[in-house]
PDB file of C-alpha atoms in Angstrom:
ATOM      1  CA  LYS T 129      -0.189   0.277   0.031  1.00 79.00           C
ATOM      2  CA  ASN T 130       1.634   3.415  -0.780  1.00 84.00           C
ATOM      3  CA  GLN T 131       2.005   5.215   1.832  1.00 91.00           C
ATOM      4  CA  VAL T 132       4.102   8.419   3.427  1.00 95.00           C
ATOM      5  CA  GLU T 133       5.080   8.758   7.167  1.00 96.00           C
ATOM      6  CA  GLN T 134       5.708  11.678   8.619  1.00 97.00           C
ATOM      7  CA  SER T 135       7.270  13.103  11.807  1.00 96.00           C
ATOM      8  CA  PRO T 136       7.382  14.528  14.667  1.00 96.00           C
ATOM      9  CA  GLN T 137       3.447  14.904  14.802  1.00 95.00           C
ATOM     10  CA  SER T 138       3.932  18.307  16.349  1.00 96.00           C
ATOM     11  CA  LEU T 139       6.593  21.487  16.722  1.00 97.00           C
ATOM     12  CA  ILE T 140       7.254  23.462  18.989  1.00 97.00           C
ATOM     13  CA  ILE T 141      10.924  25.564  18.787  1.00 97.00           C
ATOM     14  CA  LEU T 142      12.273  29.365  19.611  1.00 97.00           C
ATOM     15  CA  GLU T 143      12.294  32.107  16.688  1.00 97.00           C
ATOM     16  CA  GLY T 144      16.326  31.744  15.464  1.00 97.00           C
ATOM     17  CA  LYS T 145      16.151  27.822  16.149  1.00 97.00           C
ATOM     18  CA  ASN T 146      16.967  25.171  13.476  1.00 97.00           C
ATOM     19  CA  CYS T 147      14.673  21.922  12.442  1.00 97.00           C
ATOM     20  CA  THR T 148      14.506  18.598  11.461  1.00 98.00           C
ATOM     21  CA  LEU T 149      11.421  17.402   9.421  1.00 98.00           C
ATOM     22  CA  GLN T 150      11.199  13.445   8.358  1.00 98.00           C
ATOM     23  CA  CYS T 151       9.676  11.496   5.765  1.00 98.00           C
ATOM     24  CA  ASN T 152       9.444   7.921   5.529  1.00 97.00           C
ATOM     25  CA  TYR T 153       7.527   6.470   2.457  1.00 96.00           C
ATOM     26  CA  THR T 154       6.893   3.567   0.415  1.00 94.00           C
ATOM     27  CA  VAL T 155       5.279   4.863  -3.009  1.00 90.00           C
ATOM     28  CA  SER T 156       6.141   2.681  -6.090  1.00 87.00           C
ATOM     29  CA  PRO T 157       6.103   3.727  -8.326  1.00 88.00           C
ATOM     30  CA  PHE T 158       8.709   6.667  -7.682  1.00 89.00           C
ATOM     31  CA  SER T 159       8.296   9.794  -9.931  1.00 88.00           C
ATOM     32  CA  ASN T 160       9.431  13.018  -7.275  1.00 91.00           C
ATOM     33  CA  LEU T 161       9.091  14.017  -3.616  1.00 94.00           C
ATOM     34  CA  ARG T 162       7.981  17.211  -3.001  1.00 94.00           C
ATOM     35  CA  TRP T 163       7.931  19.543   0.383  1.00 96.00           C
ATOM     36  CA  TYR T 164       5.200  21.609   0.824  1.00 95.00           C
ATOM     37  CA  LYS T 165       3.928  24.032   2.818  1.00 95.00           C
ATOM     38  CA  GLN T 166       0.507  24.524   4.035  1.00 93.00           C
ATOM     39  CA  ASP T 167      -1.060  27.887   6.550  1.00 91.00           C
ATOM     40  CA  THR T 168      -3.558  26.988   8.481  1.00 86.00           C
ATOM     41  CA  GLY T 169      -6.872  27.533   6.360  1.00 81.00           C
ATOM     42  CA  ARG T 170      -4.799  27.931   3.077  1.00 85.00           C
ATOM     43  CA  GLY T 171      -3.855  25.628  -0.183  1.00 89.00           C
ATOM     44  CA  PRO T 172      -0.364  23.835   0.520  1.00 91.00           C
ATOM     45  CA  VAL T 173       2.575  25.682  -1.429  1.00 91.00           C
ATOM     46  CA  SER T 174       5.254  23.946  -2.973  1.00 90.00           C
ATOM     47  CA  LEU T 175       8.449  24.776  -1.170  1.00 93.00           C
ATOM     48  CA  THR T 176      11.046  21.909  -2.967  1.00 90.00           C
ATOM     49  CA  ILE T 177      11.029  18.949  -5.599  1.00 89.00           C
ATOM     50  CA  MET T 178      12.967  16.196  -6.144  1.00 90.00           C
ATOM     51  CA  THR T 179      13.504  13.240  -8.372  1.00 88.00           C
ATOM     52  CA  PHE T 180      15.207  10.290  -8.043  1.00 83.00           C
ATOM     53  CA  SER T 181      18.567  10.703  -8.860  1.00 87.00           C
ATOM     54  CA  GLU T 182      18.512  14.197  -6.484  1.00 89.00           C
ATOM     55  CA  ASN T 183      19.327  14.128  -3.055  1.00 91.00           C
ATOM     56  CA  THR T 184      19.269  17.169  -1.794  1.00 94.00           C
ATOM     57  CA  LYS T 185      17.450  20.757  -2.713  1.00 93.00           C
ATOM     58  CA  SER T 186      17.949  23.716  -1.231  1.00 94.00           C
ATOM     59  CA  ASN T 187      14.866  26.944  -1.583  1.00 93.00           C
ATOM     60  CA  GLY T 188      16.281  29.633   1.498  1.00 95.00           C
ATOM     61  CA  ARG T 189      16.390  28.707   4.595  1.00 96.00           C
ATOM     62  CA  TYR T 190      14.721  25.126   3.466  1.00 96.00           C
ATOM     63  CA  THR T 191      16.784  22.069   2.384  1.00 97.00           C
ATOM     64  CA  ALA T 192      15.656  18.907   1.737  1.00 97.00           C
ATOM     65  CA  THR T 193      16.906  15.962   1.182  1.00 96.00           C
ATOM     66  CA  LEU T 194      15.885  12.393   0.185  1.00 96.00           C
ATOM     67  CA  ASP T 195      17.529   9.179   0.605  1.00 94.00           C
ATOM     68  CA  ALA T 196      16.409   6.919  -1.968  1.00 91.00           C
ATOM     69  CA  ASP T 197      17.225   3.780  -1.105  1.00 92.00           C
ATOM     70  CA  THR T 198      16.332   3.564   2.478  1.00 94.00           C
ATOM     71  CA  LYS T 199      13.024   5.844   1.167  1.00 94.00           C
ATOM     72  CA  GLN T 200      13.249   8.638   3.455  1.00 96.00           C
ATOM     73  CA  SER T 201      13.658  12.635   2.996  1.00 97.00           C
ATOM     74  CA  SER T 202      13.773  15.280   5.771  1.00 97.00           C
ATOM     75  CA  LEU T 203      13.263  18.869   5.324  1.00 98.00           C
ATOM     76  CA  HIS T 204      15.437  21.550   7.183  1.00 97.00           C
ATOM     77  CA  ILE T 205      15.138  24.902   8.664  1.00 97.00           C
ATOM     78  CA  THR T 206      17.363  26.964   9.303  1.00 97.00           C
ATOM     79  CA  ALA T 207      17.167  30.271  11.391  1.00 97.00           C
ATOM     80  CA  SER T 208      13.354  29.901  11.977  1.00 97.00           C
ATOM     81  CA  GLN T 209      10.592  33.074  11.631  1.00 97.00           C
ATOM     82  CA  LEU T 210       7.687  33.091  13.194  1.00 97.00           C
ATOM     83  CA  SER T 211       6.263  32.997  10.011  1.00 95.00           C
ATOM     84  CA  ASP T 212       7.336  29.422   9.349  1.00 97.00           C
ATOM     85  CA  SER T 213       4.540  28.729  11.950  1.00 97.00           C
ATOM     86  CA  ALA T 214       2.643  26.168   9.714  1.00 96.00           C
ATOM     87  CA  SER T 215       1.965  22.205   8.366  1.00 96.00           C
ATOM     88  CA  TYR T 216       5.058  21.181   5.930  1.00 97.00           C
ATOM     89  CA  ILE T 217       3.661  18.116   4.102  1.00 96.00           C
ATOM     90  CA  CYS T 218       5.759  15.651   2.289  1.00 96.00           C
ATOM     91  CA  VAL T 219       3.774  14.125  -0.750  1.00 94.00           C
ATOM     92  CA  VAL T 220       5.345  11.692  -3.003  1.00 93.00           C
ATOM     93  CA  SER T 221       4.589  11.177  -6.532  1.00 90.00           C
ATOM     94  CA  SER T 222       3.687   8.380  -8.366  1.00 87.00           C
ATOM     95  CA  TRP T 223       2.848   7.758 -11.801  1.00 81.00           C
ATOM     96  CA  VAL T 224      -0.455   5.534 -12.827  1.00 77.00           C
ATOM     97  CA  SER T 225      -0.682   3.510 -15.786  1.00 73.00           C
ATOM     98  CA  GLY T 226      -3.249   5.318 -17.870  1.00 67.00           C
ATOM     99  CA  GLY T 227      -1.706   8.749 -17.560  1.00 71.00           C
ATOM    100  CA  TYR T 228      -0.929  10.288 -14.076  1.00 75.00           C
ATOM    101  CA  ASN T 229       0.772  11.620 -12.042  1.00 76.00           C
ATOM    102  CA  LYS T 230      -1.118  10.644  -8.200  1.00 82.00           C
ATOM    103  CA  LEU T 231       0.031  12.363  -5.863  1.00 87.00           C
ATOM    104  CA  ILE T 232      -0.084  11.130  -2.068  1.00 90.00           C
ATOM    105  CA  PHE T 233       0.368  13.118   0.790  1.00 92.00           C
ATOM    106  CA  GLY T 234       1.478  12.614   4.297  1.00 94.00           C
ATOM    107  CA  ALA T 235       0.021  13.984   7.617  1.00 93.00           C
ATOM    108  CA  GLY T 236       1.489  16.772   7.915  1.00 94.00           C
ATOM    109  CA  THR T 237       4.287  18.529  10.797  1.00 97.00           C
ATOM    110  CA  ARG T 238       2.414  21.054  12.294  1.00 96.00           C
ATOM    111  CA  LEU T 239       5.428  24.146  13.188  1.00 97.00           C
ATOM    112  CA  ALA T 240       5.140  26.358  15.949  1.00 97.00           C
ATOM    113  CA  VAL T 241       7.349  28.884  16.120  1.00 97.00           C
ATOM    114  CA  HIS T 242       7.435  31.318  18.986  1.00 96.00           C
ATOM    115  CA  PRO T 243       9.387  34.172  19.803  1.00 95.00           C
TER     116      PRO T 243
ATOM    117  CA  GLU R  83      -0.887  33.715  -4.332  1.00 69.00           C
ATOM    118  CA  THR R  84      -1.042  30.823  -6.841  1.00 74.00           C
ATOM    119  CA  GLY R  85      -3.729  32.057  -9.281  1.00 87.00           C
ATOM    120  CA  VAL R  86      -6.073  29.067  -8.841  1.00 93.00           C
ATOM    121  CA  THR R  87      -9.136  30.906  -6.871  1.00 94.00           C
ATOM    122  CA  GLN R  88     -12.387  28.456  -5.622  1.00 96.00           C
ATOM    123  CA  SER R  89     -15.385  29.133  -3.839  1.00 96.00           C
ATOM    124  CA  PRO R  90     -17.154  29.381  -1.558  1.00 96.00           C
ATOM    125  CA  THR R  91     -14.579  29.746   0.795  1.00 95.00           C
ATOM    126  CA  HIS R  92     -16.933  28.605   3.368  1.00 95.00           C
ATOM    127  CA  LEU R  93     -20.039  26.570   2.944  1.00 95.00           C
ATOM    128  CA  ILE R  94     -22.995  24.795   5.395  1.00 97.00           C
ATOM    129  CA  LYS R  95     -25.086  21.910   4.712  1.00 97.00           C
ATOM    130  CA  THR R  96     -27.216  19.341   6.357  1.00 97.00           C
ATOM    131  CA  ARG R  97     -27.350  15.675   5.687  1.00 97.00           C
ATOM    132  CA  GLY R  98     -28.537  14.068   2.545  1.00 97.00           C
ATOM    133  CA  GLN R  99     -28.178  17.642   0.745  1.00 97.00           C
ATOM    134  CA  GLN R 100     -26.357  18.621  -1.933  1.00 98.00           C
ATOM    135  CA  VAL R 101     -23.267  20.475  -2.676  1.00 98.00           C
ATOM    136  CA  THR R 102     -21.393  22.383  -5.934  1.00 98.00           C
ATOM    137  CA  LEU R 103     -17.714  23.630  -5.306  1.00 98.00           C
ATOM    138  CA  ARG R 104     -16.285  25.655  -8.334  1.00 98.00           C
ATOM    139  CA  CYS R 105     -12.569  26.264  -9.080  1.00 97.00           C
ATOM    140  CA  SER R 106     -10.741  28.445 -11.515  1.00 95.00           C
ATOM    141  CA  SER R 107      -7.550  26.808 -12.508  1.00 92.00           C
ATOM    142  CA  GLN R 108      -4.331  29.129 -13.700  1.00 89.00           C
ATOM    143  CA  SER R 109      -3.664  30.492 -16.891  1.00 87.00           C
ATOM    144  CA  GLY R 110      -2.286  28.250 -18.966  1.00 88.00           C
ATOM    145  CA  HIS R 111      -3.350  25.349 -17.238  1.00 91.00           C
ATOM    146  CA  ASN R 112      -5.265  22.664 -18.166  1.00 91.00           C
ATOM    147  CA  THR R 113      -5.810  20.350 -15.411  1.00 92.00           C
ATOM    148  CA  VAL R 114      -7.286  20.113 -11.875  1.00 94.00           C
ATOM    149  CA  SER R 115      -7.094  17.896  -9.681  1.00 93.00           C
ATOM    150  CA  TRP R 116      -9.646  17.562  -6.365  1.00 96.00           C
ATOM    151  CA  TYR R 117      -8.197  16.843  -2.889  1.00 95.00           C
ATOM    152  CA  GLN R 118     -10.751  16.275   0.548  1.00 96.00           C
ATOM    153  CA  GLN R 119      -8.628  17.130   3.776  1.00 93.00           C
ATOM    154  CA  ALA R 120     -10.344  17.163   7.092  1.00 92.00           C
ATOM    155  CA  LEU R 121      -8.646  17.840  10.252  1.00 88.00           C
ATOM    156  CA  GLY R 122      -5.049  17.290  11.284  1.00 84.00           C
ATOM    157  CA  GLN R 123      -4.834  15.053   7.704  1.00 88.00           C
ATOM    158  CA  GLY R 124      -3.559  15.605   4.988  1.00 89.00           C
ATOM    159  CA  PRO R 125      -5.408  15.216   1.219  1.00 91.00           C
ATOM    160  CA  GLN R 126      -6.865  12.795  -0.086  1.00 93.00           C
ATOM    161  CA  PHE R 127      -7.031  12.530  -3.934  1.00 92.00           C
ATOM    162  CA  ILE R 128     -10.642  12.912  -4.831  1.00 95.00           C
ATOM    163  CA  PHE R 129     -10.146  12.688  -9.207  1.00 92.00           C
ATOM    164  CA  GLN R 130      -8.189  14.487 -12.152  1.00 92.00           C
ATOM    165  CA  TYR R 131      -9.421  16.204 -14.710  1.00 92.00           C
ATOM    166  CA  TYR R 132      -7.479  16.828 -18.018  1.00 90.00           C
ATOM    167  CA  ARG R 133      -8.734  18.434 -20.962  1.00 90.00           C
ATOM    168  CA  GLU R 134     -12.073  18.444 -19.714  1.00 90.00           C
ATOM    169  CA  GLU R 135     -12.120  13.814 -19.195  1.00 90.00           C
ATOM    170  CA  GLU R 136     -11.899  12.636 -16.216  1.00 89.00           C
ATOM    171  CA  ASN R 137      -8.179  11.404 -15.858  1.00 86.00           C
ATOM    172  CA  GLY R 138      -8.452   9.485 -12.516  1.00 87.00           C
ATOM    173  CA  ARG R 139     -10.204   8.854  -9.233  1.00 90.00           C
ATOM    174  CA  GLY R 140      -9.098   8.600  -6.084  1.00 89.00           C
ATOM    175  CA  ASN R 141     -10.736   6.168  -3.342  1.00 91.00           C
ATOM    176  CA  PHE R 142     -14.178   7.830  -3.070  1.00 96.00           C
ATOM    177  CA  PRO R 143     -17.726   6.576  -4.178  1.00 96.00           C
ATOM    178  CA  PRO R 144     -19.672   7.390  -6.859  1.00 96.00           C
ATOM    179  CA  ARG R 145     -21.760  10.441  -5.302  1.00 97.00           C
ATOM    180  CA  PHE R 146     -18.921  12.464  -5.407  1.00 97.00           C
ATOM    181  CA  SER R 147     -18.360  13.647  -8.816  1.00 96.00           C
ATOM    182  CA  GLY R 148     -16.701  16.540 -11.512  1.00 96.00           C
ATOM    183  CA  LEU R 149     -16.556  18.190 -14.740  1.00 95.00           C
ATOM    184  CA  GLN R 150     -14.187  20.061 -16.426  1.00 95.00           C
ATOM    185  CA  PHE R 151     -15.150  23.509 -18.350  1.00 93.00           C
ATOM    186  CA  PRO R 152     -13.826  24.237 -21.698  1.00 92.00           C
ATOM    187  CA  ASN R 153     -11.543  26.908 -20.442  1.00 90.00           C
ATOM    188  CA  TYR R 154     -10.374  24.237 -17.780  1.00 91.00           C
ATOM    189  CA  SER R 155     -12.449  25.897 -14.737  1.00 93.00           C
ATOM    190  CA  SER R 156     -14.028  22.664 -12.616  1.00 96.00           C
ATOM    191  CA  GLU R 157     -16.352  22.179 -10.171  1.00 97.00           C
ATOM    192  CA  LEU R 158     -16.887  18.816  -7.629  1.00 98.00           C
ATOM    193  CA  ASN R 159     -20.430  17.621  -6.690  1.00 98.00           C
ATOM    194  CA  VAL R 160     -20.729  16.364  -4.141  1.00 98.00           C
ATOM    195  CA  ASN R 161     -24.371  14.300  -3.497  1.00 97.00           C
ATOM    196  CA  ALA R 162     -26.240  12.602  -0.670  1.00 97.00           C
ATOM    197  CA  LEU R 163     -23.970  14.714   2.187  1.00 97.00           C
ATOM    198  CA  GLU R 164     -22.650  12.671   5.044  1.00 97.00           C
ATOM    199  CA  LEU R 165     -21.302  14.031   8.329  1.00 97.00           C
ATOM    200  CA  ASP R 166     -18.231  12.182   7.496  1.00 96.00           C
ATOM    201  CA  ASP R 167     -18.075  14.518   4.127  1.00 97.00           C
ATOM    202  CA  SER R 168     -16.962  17.694   6.831  1.00 97.00           C
ATOM    203  CA  ALA R 169     -13.706  18.720   5.256  1.00 96.00           C
ATOM    204  CA  LEU R 170     -11.312  21.354   3.477  1.00 95.00           C
ATOM    205  CA  TYR R 171     -11.969  21.003  -0.340  1.00 97.00           C
ATOM    206  CA  LEU R 172      -8.966  21.735  -2.255  1.00 96.00           C
ATOM    207  CA  CYS R 173      -8.566  22.015  -6.008  1.00 96.00           C
ATOM    208  CA  ALA R 174      -4.906  22.541  -7.792  1.00 94.00           C
ATOM    209  CA  SER R 175      -4.327  22.646 -10.783  1.00 93.00           C
ATOM    210  CA  ALA R 176      -1.674  21.833 -13.131  1.00 90.00           C
ATOM    211  CA  ARG R 177      -0.072  22.729 -16.813  1.00 89.00           C
ATOM    212  CA  GLY R 178      -0.355  19.085 -17.621  1.00 80.00           C
ATOM    213  CA  ARG R 179      -0.784  15.065 -16.384  1.00 75.00           C
ATOM    214  CA  GLY R 180       2.562  14.776 -16.035  1.00 70.00           C
ATOM    215  CA  GLN R 181       5.394  15.506 -13.224  1.00 68.00           C
ATOM    216  CA  GLU R 182       4.033  18.975 -13.461  1.00 76.00           C
ATOM    217  CA  THR R 183       3.883  21.227 -10.175  1.00 83.00           C
ATOM    218  CA  GLN R 184      -0.321  20.946  -8.879  1.00 88.00           C
ATOM    219  CA  TYR R 185      -0.738  25.097  -7.844  1.00 90.00           C
ATOM    220  CA  PHE R 186      -3.344  25.090  -5.056  1.00 93.00           C
ATOM    221  CA  GLY R 187      -6.200  26.858  -4.282  1.00 94.00           C
ATOM    222  CA  PRO R 188      -7.333  28.560  -0.890  1.00 93.00           C
ATOM    223  CA  GLY R 189     -10.046  25.435  -0.483  1.00 95.00           C
ATOM    224  CA  THR R 190     -13.856  25.521   0.513  1.00 96.00           C
ATOM    225  CA  ARG R 191     -14.311  24.397   4.452  1.00 96.00           C
ATOM    226  CA  LEU R 192     -17.624  22.550   4.120  1.00 97.00           C
ATOM    227  CA  LEU R 193     -19.413  22.013   7.067  1.00 97.00           C
ATOM    228  CA  VAL R 194     -22.172  18.979   7.418  1.00 97.00           C
ATOM    229  CA  LEU R 195     -24.500  19.147  10.251  1.00 96.00           C
TER     230      LEU R 195
END
């Protein structure tokens, strides 16, 4: 069964600190892996995308890693800001025969950054 | 902002009623996907439309149906509403049905009483 599991479920850090969010997946076939940021009551916004051959990708203070052998990914946030408070969702894409790219979402990690 | 809009933003219905949710895709996008997101959960794939035809479907019953128009905007229809249908409904548009990034709208929050 295609699954994406994220940990921790929630996290509280102080402004300026770093944190790392984890994602484990069992999805086949694998197309790519994305990290999305979702503010409360809003739609998800893509942060990074990685294909099978990529093992790291940065977007400003966000750095994602991918280990395709162990099927694990992480999202590292440096020098956190209050505006980083949101849910971070790991999404694995799988190409389905018949012609569409199916997205399998994790449940997300809810991050709260406190002053 | 992603350029994807949804309406209405909020909606309250009672069990057994029918609801129609609307989505306008980003300019140049011909693919729209719909997702259901229960509180505290990740989005679940409902179905995808590509050039006005259903292109893939998740594990949702037939009372969830959709439509895509020639301008690539889309509707999600849900008949015989149940309490468990209460959720945030997200639509996402993309330039194609491949590995292109999907851009999400802000969602419609549906409450079924």
